[in-house]
Amino acid sequence: MRILILGASGFVGTALGNALSVRGHEVLAADVDMAGSFHFDLAVPETADKLLQTLKPDTIVLLAGASSVGASWKNPSGIFELNTTGAIGVFESFLKHTPDSRLIFAGSSEEYGRACSIEKPFNEDDICTPSNPYALSKHSAAQVMKMLAGKNSSDFVHLRLANHFGPGQRKGFVIADFASQIAEKIKRQDNSPITAGNLEAMRDFLFIDDVIDAYIKVIEAKRLSNFTYNVGAGKPIAIKTLLELMLEISGCGSKIVIDPQKFRQADTPVLSLDSTRIKNELKWQVTVPLKTALERTLDYWSSRC
Ligand code: GDD
């Protein structure tokens, strides 16, 4: 299959490109500044238009966009311009040039917006009430995509993904932030504390290998019966428990200091996804246990210190 990845140089894009190549697919990697790849800028609609017109891929995966919830509070209009208007530009180019292909859009569990109960994770039919600029930008783009899908009978797919982590993720996301501090502390062998933000929030974490497996299953599926699919573990863990587990795995006896600067204007207390739909339809499931996944991530950060 000929697969165009828009946002190929990011954490997910890099891992997805490698995994698809190993499976024998032709990968067309596109990003803003990636050596040897096609030029794509979500902020410049003509770049997607040109790529779709000339490359005519069978499948397009739209990963590009701003991904930090915390940072989105600092620039709400900018995130809308990029994540919403930019994505809609890609949908329009798709309808113009490759209407018979499949377009997969990376949405977010943040779209649900409010807390779910620990026992009852969100399913795809639950109402979304996005509560930060990032969540609203993703949800708005997905809503427009759904409208266009209905009108044009297009093969549009919207994934609502839970928090990801693993080797290759940059700092700015909670597990990378903690793992990098732990690795540096172990290297320095000092008594400095680990700093953290809101430890009370609960999130559903997915290791990168399981995220990639979900994308591959969606890409390779002959037909899909639904527009939206949740992809998450369905087992929310408190950030405090997560940090304690990481300290235990690494053998790093460290004090934790709360840094008020790391708190957000609003932080959804519990986010967790019921992924029954993708499990039943595409036989996707979580395969990497959390402890193993954290060990691999901590090893990655140790090797970079
Ligand atoms: N980043 C970060 N750093 N978050 C911290 C820290 C810290 O030092 N300490 C506590 N937290 C808390 C945040 O307040 C939040 O409640 C939780 O840890 C997770 O934060 P992030 O890793 O920044 O992720 P996120 O939940 O805001 O968003 C991620 O997941 C979404 C899907 O649920 C991003 O990857 C989004 O792009 C993605 O859509």
Short mmCIF file of C-alpha atoms and ligand atoms in Angstrom, two decimals:
data_model
loop_
_atom_site.label_atom_id
_atom_site.label_comp_id
_atom_site.label_asym_id
_atom_site.label_seq_id
_atom_site.Cartn_x
_atom_site.Cartn_y
_atom_site.Cartn_z
CA MET A 1 0.00 0.00 0.00
CA ARG A 2 1.15 3.57 -0.71
CA ILE A 3 0.85 5.48 2.56
CA LEU A 4 1.43 9.20 3.05
CA ILE A 5 2.28 10.24 6.61
CA LEU A 6 1.66 13.94 7.24
CA GLY A 7 3.75 14.74 10.30
CA ALA A 8 6.25 11.94 9.72
CA SER A 9 9.11 13.29 11.81
CA GLY A 10 7.31 13.34 15.17
CA PHE A 11 7.25 10.68 17.86
CA VAL A 12 4.39 8.67 16.34
CA GLY A 13 5.23 9.47 12.71
CA THR A 14 8.77 8.13 12.98
CA ALA A 15 7.71 4.88 14.65
CA LEU A 16 4.78 4.43 12.25
CA GLY A 17 6.93 5.01 9.16
CA ASN A 18 9.45 2.39 10.32
CA ALA A 19 6.78 -0.16 11.19
CA LEU A 20 4.96 0.28 7.87
CA SER A 21 8.19 -0.07 5.88
CA VAL A 22 9.00 -3.31 7.71
CA ARG A 23 5.56 -4.59 6.69
CA GLY A 24 6.37 -3.90 3.04
CA HIS A 25 4.33 -0.76 2.52
CA GLU A 26 5.56 2.16 0.45
CA VAL A 27 5.91 5.00 2.95
CA LEU A 28 5.76 8.61 1.76
CA ALA A 29 7.05 10.65 4.69
CA ALA A 30 6.11 14.33 4.80
CA ASP A 31 6.92 17.02 7.33
CA VAL A 32 8.09 20.58 7.76
CA ASP A 33 11.80 20.00 7.99
CA MET A 34 12.64 16.35 7.56
CA ALA A 35 15.66 15.44 5.47
CA GLY A 36 14.82 13.24 2.51
CA SER A 37 11.08 13.60 2.93
CA PHE A 38 8.33 15.50 1.18
CA HIS A 39 7.62 19.03 2.32
CA PHE A 40 4.41 19.43 4.29
CA ASP A 41 3.34 22.26 6.55
CA LEU A 42 -0.05 22.04 8.25
CA ALA A 43 -0.10 25.84 8.37
CA VAL A 44 0.23 26.07 4.57
CA PRO A 45 -2.74 24.33 2.87
CA GLU A 46 -1.07 24.38 -0.57
CA THR A 47 1.59 21.92 0.67
CA ALA A 48 -0.96 19.16 1.34
CA ASP A 49 -2.80 20.02 -1.85
CA LYS A 50 0.34 19.57 -3.94
CA LEU A 51 1.31 16.29 -2.24
CA LEU A 52 -2.10 14.70 -2.66
CA GLN A 53 -2.39 15.83 -6.27
CA THR A 54 1.02 14.45 -7.25
CA LEU A 55 1.49 11.40 -5.01
CA LYS A 56 -2.05 9.94 -5.06
CA PRO A 57 -1.57 7.76 -1.95
CA ASP A 58 -3.96 4.93 -1.02
CA THR A 59 -3.99 6.06 2.61
CA ILE A 60 -3.14 9.34 4.31
CA VAL A 61 -2.40 9.52 8.02
CA LEU A 62 -2.72 13.03 9.44
CA LEU A 63 -0.56 13.19 12.57
CA ALA A 64 0.76 16.74 12.25
CA GLY A 65 -0.38 19.34 14.72
CA ALA A 66 0.32 20.90 18.08
CA SER A 67 0.04 18.18 20.73
CA SER A 68 0.66 19.87 24.07
CA VAL A 69 -2.46 20.47 26.16
CA GLY A 70 -0.57 22.71 28.60
CA ALA A 71 0.95 24.91 25.88
CA SER A 72 -2.41 25.34 24.14
CA TRP A 73 -3.57 27.73 26.88
CA LYS A 74 -0.84 30.16 25.86
CA ASN A 75 -2.00 30.44 22.26
CA PRO A 76 -5.65 29.42 21.72
CA SER A 77 -6.03 31.16 18.37
CA GLY A 78 -2.74 29.73 17.09
CA ILE A 79 -3.72 26.19 17.99
CA PHE A 80 -7.08 26.60 16.28
CA GLU A 81 -5.44 27.96 13.18
CA LEU A 82 -3.06 25.01 13.04
CA ASN A 83 -5.00 22.01 14.37
CA THR A 84 -8.46 22.91 13.08
CA THR A 85 -8.10 25.13 10.02
CA GLY A 86 -4.97 23.25 8.95
CA ALA A 87 -6.65 19.85 9.24
CA ILE A 88 -9.76 21.05 7.38
CA GLY A 89 -7.45 22.18 4.56
CA VAL A 90 -6.12 18.61 4.33
CA PHE A 91 -9.69 17.20 4.27
CA GLU A 92 -10.55 19.54 1.39
CA SER A 93 -7.45 18.54 -0.59
CA PHE A 94 -8.32 14.91 0.03
CA LEU A 95 -11.82 15.35 -1.40
CA LYS A 96 -10.40 17.17 -4.40
CA HIS A 97 -7.54 14.84 -5.32
CA THR A 98 -7.86 11.42 -3.63
CA PRO A 99 -11.56 10.97 -2.76
CA ASP A 100 -11.36 7.18 -3.07
CA SER A 101 -8.45 6.82 -0.64
CA ARG A 102 -8.63 6.57 3.18
CA LEU A 103 -7.80 9.48 5.48
CA ILE A 104 -7.00 8.74 9.12
CA PHE A 105 -7.06 11.68 11.53
CA ALA A 106 -5.37 11.60 14.96
CA GLY A 107 -7.84 13.00 17.48
CA SER A 108 -7.58 12.73 21.25
CA SER A 109 -9.18 11.35 24.38
CA GLU A 110 -9.09 15.01 25.51
CA GLU A 111 -12.07 15.59 23.20
CA TYR A 112 -14.38 14.08 25.86
CA GLY A 113 -13.42 16.99 28.09
CA ARG A 114 -14.81 16.09 31.48
CA ALA A 115 -13.92 13.37 33.95
CA CYS A 116 -15.21 9.86 33.44
CA SER A 117 -15.58 7.46 36.33
CA ILE A 118 -12.73 5.01 36.85
CA GLU A 119 -15.12 2.09 36.39
CA LYS A 120 -16.78 3.44 33.25
CA PRO A 121 -14.34 4.79 30.67
CA PHE A 122 -15.70 6.90 27.81
CA ASN A 123 -17.08 5.14 24.77
CA GLU A 124 -17.35 6.71 21.32
CA ASP A 125 -21.02 7.65 21.75
CA ASP A 126 -20.46 9.70 24.91
CA ILE A 127 -20.92 13.44 24.52
CA CYS A 128 -17.77 15.53 24.10
CA THR A 129 -17.38 18.79 26.04
CA PRO A 130 -13.77 19.82 25.33
CA SER A 131 -12.27 21.82 28.18
CA ASN A 132 -9.04 23.28 26.82
CA PRO A 133 -8.01 24.91 23.52
CA TYR A 134 -6.13 21.81 22.34
CA ALA A 135 -9.11 19.51 22.97
CA LEU A 136 -11.50 21.89 21.24
CA SER A 137 -9.17 22.25 18.22
CA LYS A 138 -9.04 18.46 17.73
CA HIS A 139 -12.75 17.97 18.35
CA SER A 140 -13.72 20.77 15.95
CA ALA A 141 -11.57 19.32 13.17
CA ALA A 142 -13.06 15.88 13.77
CA GLN A 143 -16.61 17.27 13.68
CA VAL A 144 -15.95 18.93 10.32
CA MET A 145 -14.42 15.68 9.06
CA LYS A 146 -17.54 13.78 10.15
CA MET A 147 -19.77 16.25 8.33
CA LEU A 148 -17.71 15.93 5.16
CA ALA A 149 -17.65 12.13 5.49
CA GLY A 150 -21.44 12.03 5.65
CA LYS A 151 -21.86 14.36 2.70
CA ASN A 152 -19.32 12.66 0.44
CA SER A 153 -19.43 9.02 1.66
CA SER A 154 -15.67 9.29 2.12
CA ASP A 155 -13.42 6.81 3.86
CA PHE A 156 -12.56 9.13 6.74
CA VAL A 157 -11.44 7.63 10.06
CA HIS A 158 -11.13 9.50 13.34
CA LEU A 159 -9.07 7.99 16.17
CA ARG A 160 -9.46 9.24 19.73
CA LEU A 161 -6.18 8.21 21.28
CA ALA A 162 -5.19 8.06 24.93
CA ASN A 163 -1.84 9.40 26.24
CA HIS A 164 1.15 7.81 24.53
CA PHE A 165 4.68 7.34 25.73
CA GLY A 166 7.89 5.47 24.92
CA PRO A 167 11.42 5.86 23.56
CA GLY A 168 11.64 8.81 21.17
CA GLN A 169 9.04 11.03 22.84
CA ARG A 170 10.32 14.50 23.64
CA LYS A 171 10.17 16.20 27.01
CA GLY A 172 6.96 18.14 27.74
CA PHE A 173 4.82 15.02 28.25
CA VAL A 174 4.55 13.60 31.72
CA ILE A 175 6.37 10.25 31.37
CA ALA A 176 9.20 11.76 29.32
CA ASP A 177 9.46 14.59 31.87
CA PHE A 178 9.72 12.14 34.78
CA ALA A 179 11.96 9.58 33.01
CA SER A 180 14.42 12.25 31.87
CA GLN A 181 14.69 13.70 35.39
CA ILE A 182 15.18 10.24 36.91
CA ALA A 183 17.90 9.33 34.36
CA GLU A 184 19.75 12.62 34.96
CA LYS A 185 19.50 12.21 38.70
CA ILE A 186 20.88 8.67 38.60
CA LYS A 187 23.76 9.83 36.43
CA ARG A 188 24.61 12.73 38.75
CA GLN A 189 24.07 10.58 41.87
CA ASP A 190 22.80 13.58 43.79
CA ASN A 191 19.94 14.26 46.17
CA SER A 192 17.99 16.66 43.99
CA PRO A 193 14.22 16.10 44.03
CA ILE A 194 12.02 15.18 41.07
CA THR A 195 9.70 18.07 40.22
CA ALA A 196 6.15 17.43 39.09
CA GLY A 197 2.87 19.20 38.39
CA ASN A 198 -0.61 17.90 39.18
CA LEU A 199 -0.20 14.38 40.62
CA GLU A 200 -3.91 13.86 41.29
CA ALA A 201 -4.99 13.58 37.64
CA MET A 202 -5.61 10.08 36.26
CA ARG A 203 -4.79 9.13 32.67
CA ASP A 204 -4.92 6.11 30.42
CA PHE A 205 -1.39 5.39 29.12
CA LEU A 206 -0.48 3.52 25.94
CA PHE A 207 3.01 2.40 25.00
CA ILE A 208 4.10 3.50 21.52
CA ASP A 209 4.17 -0.10 20.16
CA ASP A 210 0.47 -0.50 20.94
CA VAL A 211 -0.33 2.89 19.41
CA ILE A 212 1.47 1.88 16.20
CA ASP A 213 -0.34 -1.45 16.16
CA ALA A 214 -3.67 0.39 16.26
CA TYR A 215 -2.69 2.60 13.31
CA ILE A 216 -1.52 -0.44 11.32
CA LYS A 217 -4.78 -2.28 11.96
CA VAL A 218 -6.80 0.75 10.84
CA ILE A 219 -4.60 1.28 7.76
CA GLU A 220 -4.74 -2.36 6.66
CA ALA A 221 -8.45 -2.98 7.37
CA LYS A 222 -10.35 -3.62 4.14
CA ARG A 223 -13.50 -1.94 5.39
CA LEU A 224 -14.30 -0.04 8.55
CA SER A 225 -17.79 0.04 9.99
CA ASN A 226 -17.37 3.20 12.04
CA PHE A 227 -16.04 6.74 11.80
CA THR A 228 -14.63 7.16 15.35
CA TYR A 229 -12.54 4.63 17.27
CA ASN A 230 -11.21 5.02 20.80
CA VAL A 231 -7.69 3.68 21.37
CA GLY A 232 -6.77 3.41 25.03
CA ALA A 233 -5.97 0.96 27.79
CA GLY A 234 -9.17 1.57 29.75
CA LYS A 235 -7.20 1.48 33.01
CA PRO A 236 -6.56 4.98 34.33
CA ILE A 237 -3.61 5.42 36.63
CA ALA A 238 -2.96 8.40 38.92
CA ILE A 239 0.08 10.44 37.90
CA LYS A 240 1.34 10.07 41.49
CA THR A 241 1.14 6.25 41.29
CA LEU A 242 2.87 6.38 37.93
CA LEU A 243 5.75 8.46 39.30
CA GLU A 244 6.12 6.19 42.33
CA LEU A 245 6.22 3.16 40.02
CA MET A 246 8.90 4.78 37.87
CA LEU A 247 10.99 5.62 40.95
CA GLU A 248 10.61 2.05 42.20
CA ILE A 249 11.59 0.50 38.83
CA SER A 250 14.66 2.71 38.54
CA GLY A 251 15.67 2.21 42.18
CA CYS A 252 15.85 5.97 42.51
CA GLY A 253 14.92 6.98 46.05
CA SER A 254 14.05 10.57 45.45
CA LYS A 255 11.92 13.21 47.03
CA ILE A 256 9.07 14.60 44.93
CA VAL A 257 8.56 18.35 44.89
CA ILE A 258 5.41 19.90 43.47
CA ASP A 259 6.10 22.82 41.15
CA PRO A 260 3.03 25.12 40.90
CA GLN A 261 4.39 26.40 37.55
CA LYS A 262 3.65 22.98 36.07
CA PHE A 263 -0.06 23.18 36.87
CA ARG A 264 -2.52 24.04 34.12
CA GLN A 265 -5.44 26.42 34.04
CA ALA A 266 -7.71 23.36 33.97
CA ASP A 267 -6.84 19.68 34.07
CA THR A 268 -9.40 16.95 33.44
CA PRO A 269 -9.36 14.80 36.60
CA VAL A 270 -9.86 11.35 35.02
CA LEU A 271 -9.58 10.36 31.36
CA SER A 272 -9.91 6.77 30.24
CA LEU A 273 -11.14 5.12 27.07
CA ASP A 274 -13.36 2.14 26.43
CA SER A 275 -11.82 0.62 23.28
CA THR A 276 -14.29 -2.24 22.82
CA ARG A 277 -15.10 -1.08 19.29
CA ILE A 278 -11.56 -1.37 17.89
CA LYS A 279 -10.95 -4.53 19.94
CA ASN A 280 -13.99 -6.26 18.49
CA GLU A 281 -13.73 -4.97 14.95
CA LEU A 282 -9.97 -5.03 14.36
CA LYS A 283 -8.73 -7.36 17.10
CA TRP A 284 -6.53 -4.62 18.57
CA GLN A 285 -5.45 -4.97 22.17
CA VAL A 286 -2.85 -3.70 24.60
CA THR A 287 0.12 -6.07 24.43
CA VAL A 288 2.87 -4.34 26.42
CA PRO A 289 2.40 -4.34 30.21
CA LEU A 290 2.82 -0.92 31.83
CA LYS A 291 5.85 -1.98 33.89
CA THR A 292 7.72 -3.33 30.84
CA ALA A 293 6.85 -0.21 28.88
CA LEU A 294 8.14 2.06 31.67
CA GLU A 295 11.37 0.01 31.93
CA ARG A 296 11.97 0.45 28.20
CA THR A 297 11.31 4.18 28.44
CA LEU A 298 13.61 4.62 31.46
CA ASP A 299 16.35 2.65 29.62
CA TYR A 300 15.97 4.97 26.65
CA TRP A 301 16.46 8.07 28.80
CA SER A 302 19.43 6.50 30.68
CA SER A 303 21.11 5.79 27.35
CA ARG A 304 20.76 9.45 26.38
CA CYS A 305 22.30 10.89 29.56
N1 GDD B 1 3.69 17.24 30.93
C1 GDD B 1 3.65 17.11 32.27
N2 GDD B 1 4.79 17.30 33.02
N3 GDD B 1 2.49 16.75 32.85
C2 GDD B 1 2.46 16.59 34.20
C3 GDD B 1 3.59 16.79 35.00
C4 GDD B 1 4.83 17.18 34.39
O1 GDD B 1 5.87 17.36 35.03
N4 GDD B 1 3.25 16.55 36.30
C5 GDD B 1 1.96 16.20 36.29
N5 GDD B 1 1.46 16.24 35.02
C6 GDD B 1 0.07 15.88 34.64
C7 GDD B 1 -0.65 16.86 33.73
O2 GDD B 1 -1.17 17.97 34.47
C8 GDD B 1 -1.73 15.96 33.16
O3 GDD B 1 -2.80 15.83 34.07
C9 GDD B 1 -1.04 14.59 33.05
O4 GDD B 1 0.13 14.68 33.89
C10 GDD B 1 -0.64 14.20 31.65
O5 GDD B 1 0.02 15.30 31.05
P1 GDD B 1 0.73 15.21 29.61
O6 GDD B 1 1.69 14.11 29.56
O7 GDD B 1 1.26 16.58 29.32
O8 GDD B 1 -0.43 14.81 28.64
P2 GDD B 1 -1.90 15.32 28.42
O9 GDD B 1 -2.82 14.38 29.12
O10 GDD B 1 -2.05 16.74 28.77
O11 GDD B 1 -2.06 15.19 26.83
C11 GDD B 1 -1.49 14.09 26.12
O12 GDD B 1 -2.45 13.09 25.93
C12 GDD B 1 -3.53 13.44 25.05
C13 GDD B 1 -4.48 12.25 25.00
O13 GDD B 1 -5.13 12.10 26.23
C14 GDD B 1 -0.93 14.62 24.79
O14 GDD B 1 -0.12 13.61 24.21
C15 GDD B 1 -2.04 14.99 23.82
O15 GDD B 1 -1.47 15.31 22.55
C16 GDD B 1 -2.98 13.80 23.68
O16 GDD B 1 -4.02 14.10 22.79
#
